[in-house]
mmCIF file of C-alpha atoms and ligand atoms in Angstrom:
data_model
loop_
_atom_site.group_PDB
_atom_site.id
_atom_site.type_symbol
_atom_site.label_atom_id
_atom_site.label_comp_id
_atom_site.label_asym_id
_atom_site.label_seq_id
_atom_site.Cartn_x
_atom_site.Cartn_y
_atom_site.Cartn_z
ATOM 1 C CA UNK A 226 0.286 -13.524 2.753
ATOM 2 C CA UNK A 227 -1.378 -13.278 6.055
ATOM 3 C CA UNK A 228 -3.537 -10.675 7.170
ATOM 4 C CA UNK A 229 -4.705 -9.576 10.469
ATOM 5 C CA UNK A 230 -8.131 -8.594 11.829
ATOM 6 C CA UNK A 231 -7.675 -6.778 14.794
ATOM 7 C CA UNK A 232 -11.091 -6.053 16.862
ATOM 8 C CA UNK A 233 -12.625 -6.500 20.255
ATOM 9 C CA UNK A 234 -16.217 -6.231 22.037
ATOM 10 C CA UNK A 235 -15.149 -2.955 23.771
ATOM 11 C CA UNK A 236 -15.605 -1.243 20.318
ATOM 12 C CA UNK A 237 -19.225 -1.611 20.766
ATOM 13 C CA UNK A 238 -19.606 -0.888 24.271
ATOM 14 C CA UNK A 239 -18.590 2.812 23.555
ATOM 15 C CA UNK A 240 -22.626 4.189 23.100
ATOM 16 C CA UNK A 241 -23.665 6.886 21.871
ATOM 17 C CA UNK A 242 -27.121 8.622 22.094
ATOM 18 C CA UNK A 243 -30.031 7.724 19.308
ATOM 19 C CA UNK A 244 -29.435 9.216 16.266
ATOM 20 C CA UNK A 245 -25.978 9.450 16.750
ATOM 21 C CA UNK A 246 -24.487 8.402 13.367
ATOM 22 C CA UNK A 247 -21.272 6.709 14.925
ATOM 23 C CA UNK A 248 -22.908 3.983 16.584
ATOM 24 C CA UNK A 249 -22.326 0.780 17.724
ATOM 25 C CA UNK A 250 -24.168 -1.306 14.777
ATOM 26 C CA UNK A 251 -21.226 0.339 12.739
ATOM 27 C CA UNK A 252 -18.956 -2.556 13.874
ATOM 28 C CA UNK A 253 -21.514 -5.180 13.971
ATOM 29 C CA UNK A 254 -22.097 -4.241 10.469
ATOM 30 C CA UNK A 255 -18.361 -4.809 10.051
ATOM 31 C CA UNK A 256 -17.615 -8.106 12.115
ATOM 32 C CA UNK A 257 -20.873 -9.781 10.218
ATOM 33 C CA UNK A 258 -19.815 -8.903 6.676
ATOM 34 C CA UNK A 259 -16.317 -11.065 7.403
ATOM 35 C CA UNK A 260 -18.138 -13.652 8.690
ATOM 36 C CA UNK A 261 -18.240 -14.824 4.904
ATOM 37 C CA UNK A 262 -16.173 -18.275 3.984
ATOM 38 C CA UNK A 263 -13.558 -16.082 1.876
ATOM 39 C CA UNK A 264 -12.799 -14.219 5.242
ATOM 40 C CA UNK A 265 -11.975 -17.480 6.858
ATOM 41 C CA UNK A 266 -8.163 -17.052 6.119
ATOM 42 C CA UNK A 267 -7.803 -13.739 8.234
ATOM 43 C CA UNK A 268 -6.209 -14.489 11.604
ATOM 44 C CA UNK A 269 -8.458 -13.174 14.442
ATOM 45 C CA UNK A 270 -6.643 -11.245 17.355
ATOM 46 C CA UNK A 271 -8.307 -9.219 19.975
ATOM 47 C CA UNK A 272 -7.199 -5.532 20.231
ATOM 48 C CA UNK A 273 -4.986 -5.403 23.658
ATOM 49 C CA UNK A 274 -5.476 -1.675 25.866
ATOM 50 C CA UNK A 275 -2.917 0.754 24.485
ATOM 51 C CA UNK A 276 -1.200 2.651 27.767
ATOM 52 C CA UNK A 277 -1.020 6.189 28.146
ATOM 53 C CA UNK A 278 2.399 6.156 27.107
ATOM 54 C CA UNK A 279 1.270 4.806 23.927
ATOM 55 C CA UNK A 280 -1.393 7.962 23.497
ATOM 56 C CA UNK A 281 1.569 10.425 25.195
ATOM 57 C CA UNK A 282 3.217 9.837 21.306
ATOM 58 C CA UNK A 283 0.445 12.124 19.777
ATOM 59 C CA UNK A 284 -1.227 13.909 22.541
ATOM 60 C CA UNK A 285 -0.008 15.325 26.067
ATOM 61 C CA UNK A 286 -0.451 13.264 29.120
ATOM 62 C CA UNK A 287 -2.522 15.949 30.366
ATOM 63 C CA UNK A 288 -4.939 15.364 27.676
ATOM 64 C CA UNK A 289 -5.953 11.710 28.188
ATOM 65 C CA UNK A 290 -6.002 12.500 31.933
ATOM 66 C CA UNK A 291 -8.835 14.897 31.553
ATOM 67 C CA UNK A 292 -10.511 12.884 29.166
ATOM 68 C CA UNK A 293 -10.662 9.933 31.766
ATOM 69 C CA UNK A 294 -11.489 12.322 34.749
ATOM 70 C CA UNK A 295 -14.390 13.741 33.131
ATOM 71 C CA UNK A 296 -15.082 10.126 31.824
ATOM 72 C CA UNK A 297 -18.941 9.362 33.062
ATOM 73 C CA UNK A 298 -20.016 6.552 35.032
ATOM 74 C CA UNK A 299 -23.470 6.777 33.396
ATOM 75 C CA UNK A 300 -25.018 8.067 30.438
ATOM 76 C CA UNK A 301 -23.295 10.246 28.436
ATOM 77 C CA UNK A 302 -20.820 12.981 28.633
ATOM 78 C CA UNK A 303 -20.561 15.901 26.035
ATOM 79 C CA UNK A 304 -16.616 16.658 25.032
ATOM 80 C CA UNK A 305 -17.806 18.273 21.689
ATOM 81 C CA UNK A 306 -20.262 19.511 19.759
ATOM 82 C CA UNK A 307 -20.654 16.075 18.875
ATOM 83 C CA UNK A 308 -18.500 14.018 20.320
ATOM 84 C CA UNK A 309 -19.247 12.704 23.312
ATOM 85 C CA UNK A 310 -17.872 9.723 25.950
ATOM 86 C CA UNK A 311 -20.133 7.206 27.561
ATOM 87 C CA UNK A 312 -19.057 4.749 29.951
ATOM 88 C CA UNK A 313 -17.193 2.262 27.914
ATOM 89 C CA UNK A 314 -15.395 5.304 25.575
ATOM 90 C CA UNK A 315 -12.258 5.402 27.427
ATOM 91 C CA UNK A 316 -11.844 1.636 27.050
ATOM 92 C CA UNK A 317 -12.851 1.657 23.494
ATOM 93 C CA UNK A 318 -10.644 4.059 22.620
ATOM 94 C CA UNK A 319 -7.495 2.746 24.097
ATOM 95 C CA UNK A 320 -8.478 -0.829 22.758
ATOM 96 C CA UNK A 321 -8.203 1.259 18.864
ATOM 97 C CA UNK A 322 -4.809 2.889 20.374
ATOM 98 C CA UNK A 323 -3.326 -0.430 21.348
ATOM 99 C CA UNK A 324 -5.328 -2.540 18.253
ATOM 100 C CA UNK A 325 -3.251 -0.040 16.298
ATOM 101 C CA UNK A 326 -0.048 -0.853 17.511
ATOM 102 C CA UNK A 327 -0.188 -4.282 17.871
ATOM 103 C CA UNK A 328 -0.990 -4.430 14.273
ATOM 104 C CA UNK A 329 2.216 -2.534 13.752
ATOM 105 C CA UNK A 330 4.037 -4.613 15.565
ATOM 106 C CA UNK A 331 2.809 -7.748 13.869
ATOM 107 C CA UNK A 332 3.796 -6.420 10.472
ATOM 108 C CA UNK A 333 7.170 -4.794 11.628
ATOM 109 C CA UNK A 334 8.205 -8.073 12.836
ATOM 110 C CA UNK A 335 6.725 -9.870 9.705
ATOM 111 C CA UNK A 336 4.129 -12.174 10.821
ATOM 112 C CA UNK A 337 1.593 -10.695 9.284
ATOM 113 C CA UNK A 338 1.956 -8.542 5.866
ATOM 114 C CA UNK A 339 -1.173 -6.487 6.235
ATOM 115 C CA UNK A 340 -3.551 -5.964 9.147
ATOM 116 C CA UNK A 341 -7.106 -4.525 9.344
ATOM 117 C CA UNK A 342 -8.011 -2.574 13.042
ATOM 118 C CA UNK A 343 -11.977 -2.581 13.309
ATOM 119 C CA UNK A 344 -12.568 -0.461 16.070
ATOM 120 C CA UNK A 345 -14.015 2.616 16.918
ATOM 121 C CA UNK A 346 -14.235 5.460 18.359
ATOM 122 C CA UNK A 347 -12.206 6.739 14.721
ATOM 123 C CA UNK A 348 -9.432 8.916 15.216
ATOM 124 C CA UNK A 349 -8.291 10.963 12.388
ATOM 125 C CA UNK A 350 -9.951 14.152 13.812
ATOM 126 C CA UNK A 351 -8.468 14.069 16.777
ATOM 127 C CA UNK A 352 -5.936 16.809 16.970
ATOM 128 C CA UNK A 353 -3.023 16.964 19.874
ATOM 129 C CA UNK A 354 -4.834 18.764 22.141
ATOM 130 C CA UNK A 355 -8.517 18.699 20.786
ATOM 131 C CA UNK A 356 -11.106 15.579 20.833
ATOM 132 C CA UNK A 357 -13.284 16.591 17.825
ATOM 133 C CA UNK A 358 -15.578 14.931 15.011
ATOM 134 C CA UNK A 359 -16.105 11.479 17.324
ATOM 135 C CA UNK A 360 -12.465 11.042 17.568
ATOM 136 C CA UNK A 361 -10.907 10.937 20.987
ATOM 137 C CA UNK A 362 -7.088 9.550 20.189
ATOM 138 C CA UNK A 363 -5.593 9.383 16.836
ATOM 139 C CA UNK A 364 -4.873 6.052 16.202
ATOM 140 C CA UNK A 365 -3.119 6.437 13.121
ATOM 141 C CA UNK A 366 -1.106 8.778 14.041
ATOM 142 C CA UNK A 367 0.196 7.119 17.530
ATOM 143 C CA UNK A 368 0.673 4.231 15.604
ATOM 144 C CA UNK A 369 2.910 5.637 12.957
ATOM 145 C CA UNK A 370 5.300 7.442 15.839
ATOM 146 C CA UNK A 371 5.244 4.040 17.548
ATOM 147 C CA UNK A 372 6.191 2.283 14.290
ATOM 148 C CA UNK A 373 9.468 4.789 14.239
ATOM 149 C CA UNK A 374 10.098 4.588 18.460
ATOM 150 C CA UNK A 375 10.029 0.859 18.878
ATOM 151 C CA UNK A 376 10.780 -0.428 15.206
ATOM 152 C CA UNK A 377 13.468 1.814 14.316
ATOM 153 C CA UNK A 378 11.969 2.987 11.223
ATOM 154 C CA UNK A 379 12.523 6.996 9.556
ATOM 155 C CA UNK A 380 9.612 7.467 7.048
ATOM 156 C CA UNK A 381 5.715 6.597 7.440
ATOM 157 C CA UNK A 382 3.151 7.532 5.320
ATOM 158 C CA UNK A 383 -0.483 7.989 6.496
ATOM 159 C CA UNK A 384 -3.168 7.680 3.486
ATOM 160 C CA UNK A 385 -6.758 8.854 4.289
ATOM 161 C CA UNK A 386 -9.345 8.347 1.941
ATOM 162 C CA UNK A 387 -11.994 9.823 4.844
ATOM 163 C CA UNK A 388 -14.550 11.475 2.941
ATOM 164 C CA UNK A 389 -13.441 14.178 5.911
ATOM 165 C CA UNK A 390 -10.164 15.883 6.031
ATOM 166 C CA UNK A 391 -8.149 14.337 8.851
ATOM 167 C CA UNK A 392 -7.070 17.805 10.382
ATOM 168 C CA UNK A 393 -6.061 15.722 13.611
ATOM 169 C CA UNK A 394 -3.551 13.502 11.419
ATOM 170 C CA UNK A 395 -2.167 17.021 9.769
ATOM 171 C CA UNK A 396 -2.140 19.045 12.879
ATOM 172 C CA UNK A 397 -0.044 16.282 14.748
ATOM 173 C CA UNK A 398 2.233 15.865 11.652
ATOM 174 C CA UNK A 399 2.421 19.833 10.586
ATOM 175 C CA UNK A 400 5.883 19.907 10.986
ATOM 176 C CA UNK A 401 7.363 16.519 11.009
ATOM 177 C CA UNK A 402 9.165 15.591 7.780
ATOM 178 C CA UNK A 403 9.165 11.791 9.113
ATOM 179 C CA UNK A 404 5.557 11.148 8.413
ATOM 180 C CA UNK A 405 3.800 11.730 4.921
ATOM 181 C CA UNK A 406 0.348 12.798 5.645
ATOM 182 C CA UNK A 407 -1.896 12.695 2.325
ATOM 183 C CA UNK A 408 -5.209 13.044 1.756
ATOM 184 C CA UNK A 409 -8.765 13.112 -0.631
ATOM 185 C CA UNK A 410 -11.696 14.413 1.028
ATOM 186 C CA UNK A 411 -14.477 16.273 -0.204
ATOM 187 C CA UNK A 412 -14.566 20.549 0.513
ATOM 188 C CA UNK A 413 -16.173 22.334 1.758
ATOM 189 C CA UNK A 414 -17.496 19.157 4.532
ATOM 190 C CA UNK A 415 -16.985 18.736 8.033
ATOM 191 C CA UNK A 416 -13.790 19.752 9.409
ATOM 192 C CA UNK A 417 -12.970 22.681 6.946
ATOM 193 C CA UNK A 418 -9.583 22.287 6.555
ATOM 194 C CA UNK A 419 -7.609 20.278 3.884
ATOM 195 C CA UNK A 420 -7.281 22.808 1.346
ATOM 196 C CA UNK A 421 -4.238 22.412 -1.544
ATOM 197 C CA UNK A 422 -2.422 24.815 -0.242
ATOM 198 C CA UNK A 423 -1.494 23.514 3.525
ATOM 199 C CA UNK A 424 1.455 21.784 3.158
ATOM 200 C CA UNK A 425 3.325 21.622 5.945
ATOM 201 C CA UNK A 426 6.388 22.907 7.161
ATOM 202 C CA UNK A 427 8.037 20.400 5.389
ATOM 203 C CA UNK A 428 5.810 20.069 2.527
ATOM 204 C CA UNK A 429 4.965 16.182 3.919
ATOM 205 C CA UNK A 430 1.189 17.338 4.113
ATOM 206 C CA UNK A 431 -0.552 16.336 0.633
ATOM 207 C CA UNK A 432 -3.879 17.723 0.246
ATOM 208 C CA UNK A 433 -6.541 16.980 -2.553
ATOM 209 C CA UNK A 434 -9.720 18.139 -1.751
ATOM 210 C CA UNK A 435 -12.769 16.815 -3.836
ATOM 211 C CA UNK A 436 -15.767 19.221 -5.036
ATOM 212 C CA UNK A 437 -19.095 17.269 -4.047
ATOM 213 C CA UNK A 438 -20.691 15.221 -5.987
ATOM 214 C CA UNK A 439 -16.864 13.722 -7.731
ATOM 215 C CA UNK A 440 -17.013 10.170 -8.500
ATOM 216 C CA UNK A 441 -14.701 7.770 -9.336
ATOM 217 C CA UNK A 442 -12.860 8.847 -12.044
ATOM 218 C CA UNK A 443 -11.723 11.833 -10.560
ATOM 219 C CA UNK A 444 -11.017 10.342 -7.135
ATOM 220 C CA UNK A 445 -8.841 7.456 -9.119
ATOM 221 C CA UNK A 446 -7.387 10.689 -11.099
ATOM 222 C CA UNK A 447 -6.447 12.156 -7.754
ATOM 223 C CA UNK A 448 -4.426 9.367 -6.335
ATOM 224 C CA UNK A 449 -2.465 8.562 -9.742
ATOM 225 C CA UNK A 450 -1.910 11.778 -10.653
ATOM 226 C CA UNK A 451 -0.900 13.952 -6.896
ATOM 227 C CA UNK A 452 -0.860 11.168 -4.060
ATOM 228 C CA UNK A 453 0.911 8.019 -5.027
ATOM 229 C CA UNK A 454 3.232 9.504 -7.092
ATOM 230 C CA UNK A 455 4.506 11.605 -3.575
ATOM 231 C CA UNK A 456 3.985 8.234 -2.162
ATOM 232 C CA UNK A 457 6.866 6.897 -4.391
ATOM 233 C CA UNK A 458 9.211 10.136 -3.929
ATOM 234 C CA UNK A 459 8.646 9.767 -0.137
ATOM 235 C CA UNK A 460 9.347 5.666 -0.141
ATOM 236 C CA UNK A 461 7.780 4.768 3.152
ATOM 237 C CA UNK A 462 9.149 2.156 5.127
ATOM 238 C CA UNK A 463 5.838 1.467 6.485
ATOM 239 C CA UNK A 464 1.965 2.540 4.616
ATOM 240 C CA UNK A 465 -0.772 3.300 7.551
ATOM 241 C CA UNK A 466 -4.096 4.232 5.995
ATOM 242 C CA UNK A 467 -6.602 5.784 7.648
ATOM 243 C CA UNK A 468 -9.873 3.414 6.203
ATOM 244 C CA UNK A 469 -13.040 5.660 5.954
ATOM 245 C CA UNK A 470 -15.518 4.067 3.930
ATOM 246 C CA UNK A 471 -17.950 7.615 4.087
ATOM 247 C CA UNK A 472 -16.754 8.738 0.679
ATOM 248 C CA UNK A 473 -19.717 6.048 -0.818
ATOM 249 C CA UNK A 474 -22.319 7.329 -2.864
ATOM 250 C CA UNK A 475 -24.738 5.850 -0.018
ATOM 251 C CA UNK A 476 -23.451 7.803 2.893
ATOM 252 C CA UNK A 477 -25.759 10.180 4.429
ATOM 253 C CA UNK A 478 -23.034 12.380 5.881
ATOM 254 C CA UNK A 479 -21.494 12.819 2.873
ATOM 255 C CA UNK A 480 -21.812 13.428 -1.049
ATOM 256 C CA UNK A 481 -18.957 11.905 -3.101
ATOM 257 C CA UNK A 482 -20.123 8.887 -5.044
ATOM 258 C CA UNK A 483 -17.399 6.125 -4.502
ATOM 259 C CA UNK A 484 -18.738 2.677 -4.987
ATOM 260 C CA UNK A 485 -16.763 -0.765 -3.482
ATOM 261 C CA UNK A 486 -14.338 -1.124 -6.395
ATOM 262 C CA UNK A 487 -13.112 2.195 -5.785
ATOM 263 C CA UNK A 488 -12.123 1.303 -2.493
ATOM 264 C CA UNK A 489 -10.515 -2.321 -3.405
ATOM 265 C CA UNK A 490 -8.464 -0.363 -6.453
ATOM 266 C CA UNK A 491 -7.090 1.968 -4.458
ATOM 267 C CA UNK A 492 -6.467 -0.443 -1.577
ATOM 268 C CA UNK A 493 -4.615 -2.375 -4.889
ATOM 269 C CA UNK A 494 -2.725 0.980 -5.677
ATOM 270 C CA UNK A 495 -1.490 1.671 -2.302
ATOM 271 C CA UNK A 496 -0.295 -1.671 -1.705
ATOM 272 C CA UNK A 497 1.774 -1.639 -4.937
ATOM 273 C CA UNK A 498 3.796 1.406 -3.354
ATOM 274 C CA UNK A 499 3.767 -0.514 -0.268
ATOM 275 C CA UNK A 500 5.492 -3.530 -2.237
ATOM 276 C CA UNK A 501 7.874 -1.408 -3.903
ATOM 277 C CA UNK A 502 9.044 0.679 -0.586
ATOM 278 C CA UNK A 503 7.967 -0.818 2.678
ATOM 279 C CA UNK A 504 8.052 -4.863 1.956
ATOM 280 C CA UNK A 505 4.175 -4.381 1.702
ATOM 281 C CA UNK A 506 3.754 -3.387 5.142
ATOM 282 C CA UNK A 507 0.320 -1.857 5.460
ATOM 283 C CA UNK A 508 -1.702 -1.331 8.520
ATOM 284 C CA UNK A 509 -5.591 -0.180 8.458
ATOM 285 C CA UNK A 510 -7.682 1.774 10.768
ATOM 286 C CA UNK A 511 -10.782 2.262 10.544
ATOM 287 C CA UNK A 512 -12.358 5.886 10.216
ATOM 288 C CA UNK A 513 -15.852 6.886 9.564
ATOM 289 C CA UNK A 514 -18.085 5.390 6.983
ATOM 290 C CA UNK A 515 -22.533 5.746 8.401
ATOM 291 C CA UNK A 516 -24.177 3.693 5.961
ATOM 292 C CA UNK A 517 -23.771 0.463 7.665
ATOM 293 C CA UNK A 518 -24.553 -1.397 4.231
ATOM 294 C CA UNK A 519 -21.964 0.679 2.665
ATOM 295 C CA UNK A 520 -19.701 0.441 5.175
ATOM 296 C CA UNK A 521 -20.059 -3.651 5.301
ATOM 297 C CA UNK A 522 -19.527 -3.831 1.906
ATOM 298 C CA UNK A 523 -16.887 -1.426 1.098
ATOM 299 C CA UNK A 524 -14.640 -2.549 4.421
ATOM 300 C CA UNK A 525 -15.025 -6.141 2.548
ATOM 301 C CA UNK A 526 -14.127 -5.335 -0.796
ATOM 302 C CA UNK A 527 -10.750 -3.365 1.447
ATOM 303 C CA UNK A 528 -10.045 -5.960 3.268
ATOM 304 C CA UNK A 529 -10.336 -8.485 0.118
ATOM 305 C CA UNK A 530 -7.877 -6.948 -1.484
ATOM 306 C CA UNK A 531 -5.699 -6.412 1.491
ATOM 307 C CA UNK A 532 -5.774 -10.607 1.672
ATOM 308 C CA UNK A 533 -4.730 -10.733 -2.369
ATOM 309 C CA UNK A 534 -1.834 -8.920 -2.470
HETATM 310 ZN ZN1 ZN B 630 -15.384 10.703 7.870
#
């Protein structure tokens, strides 16, 4: 079945200063690992601009309008502790917005089964009102209320195997029953939040955090045992996941110890629910992930496995 790649050169023209860990090479890193022959099958589309009305799903219209008024014309401008916009941000990040949606749109209307959005700025920290953690709009999450405004659809799930909780995701979802939010991430780490115990209004938030240092077996152990079985009670009509690839052993931001198979197994798992519930639909962002081998390689072995199933 065909699946999409969904990029474009504005993702690297949002800079960041040296030594910034989100940085550009992150999605050169990306684009040159599928350049291999066995990514020759994915069809190639360049990520159009979301709109503002697009971002007004998650976050306020008064939010992206102070974003782009304090937007810099040169060098760089500081919007968090350390997140920060440059002069091609803005564009970036509504090229992720509206890479997002048309990859919902291409699988909602079937002609495409699974689609990959390599972008970045990531989004999943990016709470309604709050650019945090280099995120500046949720991706995931505007594309999951777009999936259910234009497509007609009731129940999304957002899976976000992040090493780092995605308190944007849960704080835009807190108290929708609509959209299963569930994720692993390792605690305590970088944004705090993501214990057990918050669970939504609706109990639609599905937290696991990991202790550092976990490996595979209890990450696996974690998805079959708390998140895909809520994935089946909850029977999405359409699987987002939110595609960190920071949980490897090699990332410097981060100390779980996932390796590549991890992330084409669970890639395997989630698309199983996706085939039982949702016609396979599965769209995926990507998040974080600093170790640009790691990232190469472990976006591959996703993306591999996306193209299988
Ligand atoms: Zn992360």
């Amino acid at each position: 079945m065909t699946t999409l790649l969904i990029t474009h050169p504005a993702g690297l023209a949002h800079a960041m200063p040296p030594g910034h860990p989100e940085r550009p090479e992150r999605l050169k890193a990306v684009e040159q690992a599928l350049e291999a022959e066995r990514f020759a099958a994915l069809i190639r589309v360049e990520a159009p601009l979301g709109t503002l009305e697009q971002v007004a799903l998650c976050h306020p219209a008064a939010y992206a309008e102070a974003l782009m008024a304090s937007a810099p014309t040169s060098g760089f401008v500081q919007i968090d502790s350390d997140t920060l916009m440059s002069p091609g941000t803005i564009e970036a990040a509504l090229r992720s917005v509206g890479g997002a949606i048309l990859a919902v749109d291409e699988v909602m209307t079937g002609k495409a089964r699974t689609a990959f959005v390599a972008m970045r700025p990531p989004g999943h920290h990016a709470e309604r009102l709050h650019a945090m953690g280099f995120c500046i709009f949720n991706h995931a999450a505007i594309a999951a209320r777009h999936a259910q405004a234009v497509h007609g659809i009731e129940r999304v799930a957002i899976v976000d195997w992040d090493v780092h909780h995605g308190n944007g995701t849960q704080d835009i979802f807190w108290d929708d029953a609509s959209v299963l939010y569930a994720s692993t991430h390792e605690m305590p780490l970088y944004p705090g939040t993501g214990a057990a115990s918050e669970r939504g209004i609706h109990g639609t938030i599905v937290n696991v955090p990991l202790s550092p240092g976990t490996g595979s077996d209890e990450f696996r152990e974690a998805f079959e045992v708390v998140i895909l079985p809520r994935l089946d009670e909850f029977r999405p009509e359409l699987v987002i996941l939110s595609a960190g690839f920071d949980a490897h052993w090699r990332d410097p931001l981060a100390s779980i110890n996932l390796r590549e198979a991890d992330f084409s197994w669970v890639t395997q798992k989630v698309m199983e629910v996706a085939d039982r519930h949702a016609g396979g639909r599965i769209v995926s962002v990507l998040e974080g992930g600093y170790d640009l081998e790691a990232l190469a390689k472990s976006t591959a072995a996703h993306i591999t496995a996306l193209m299988e199933g």
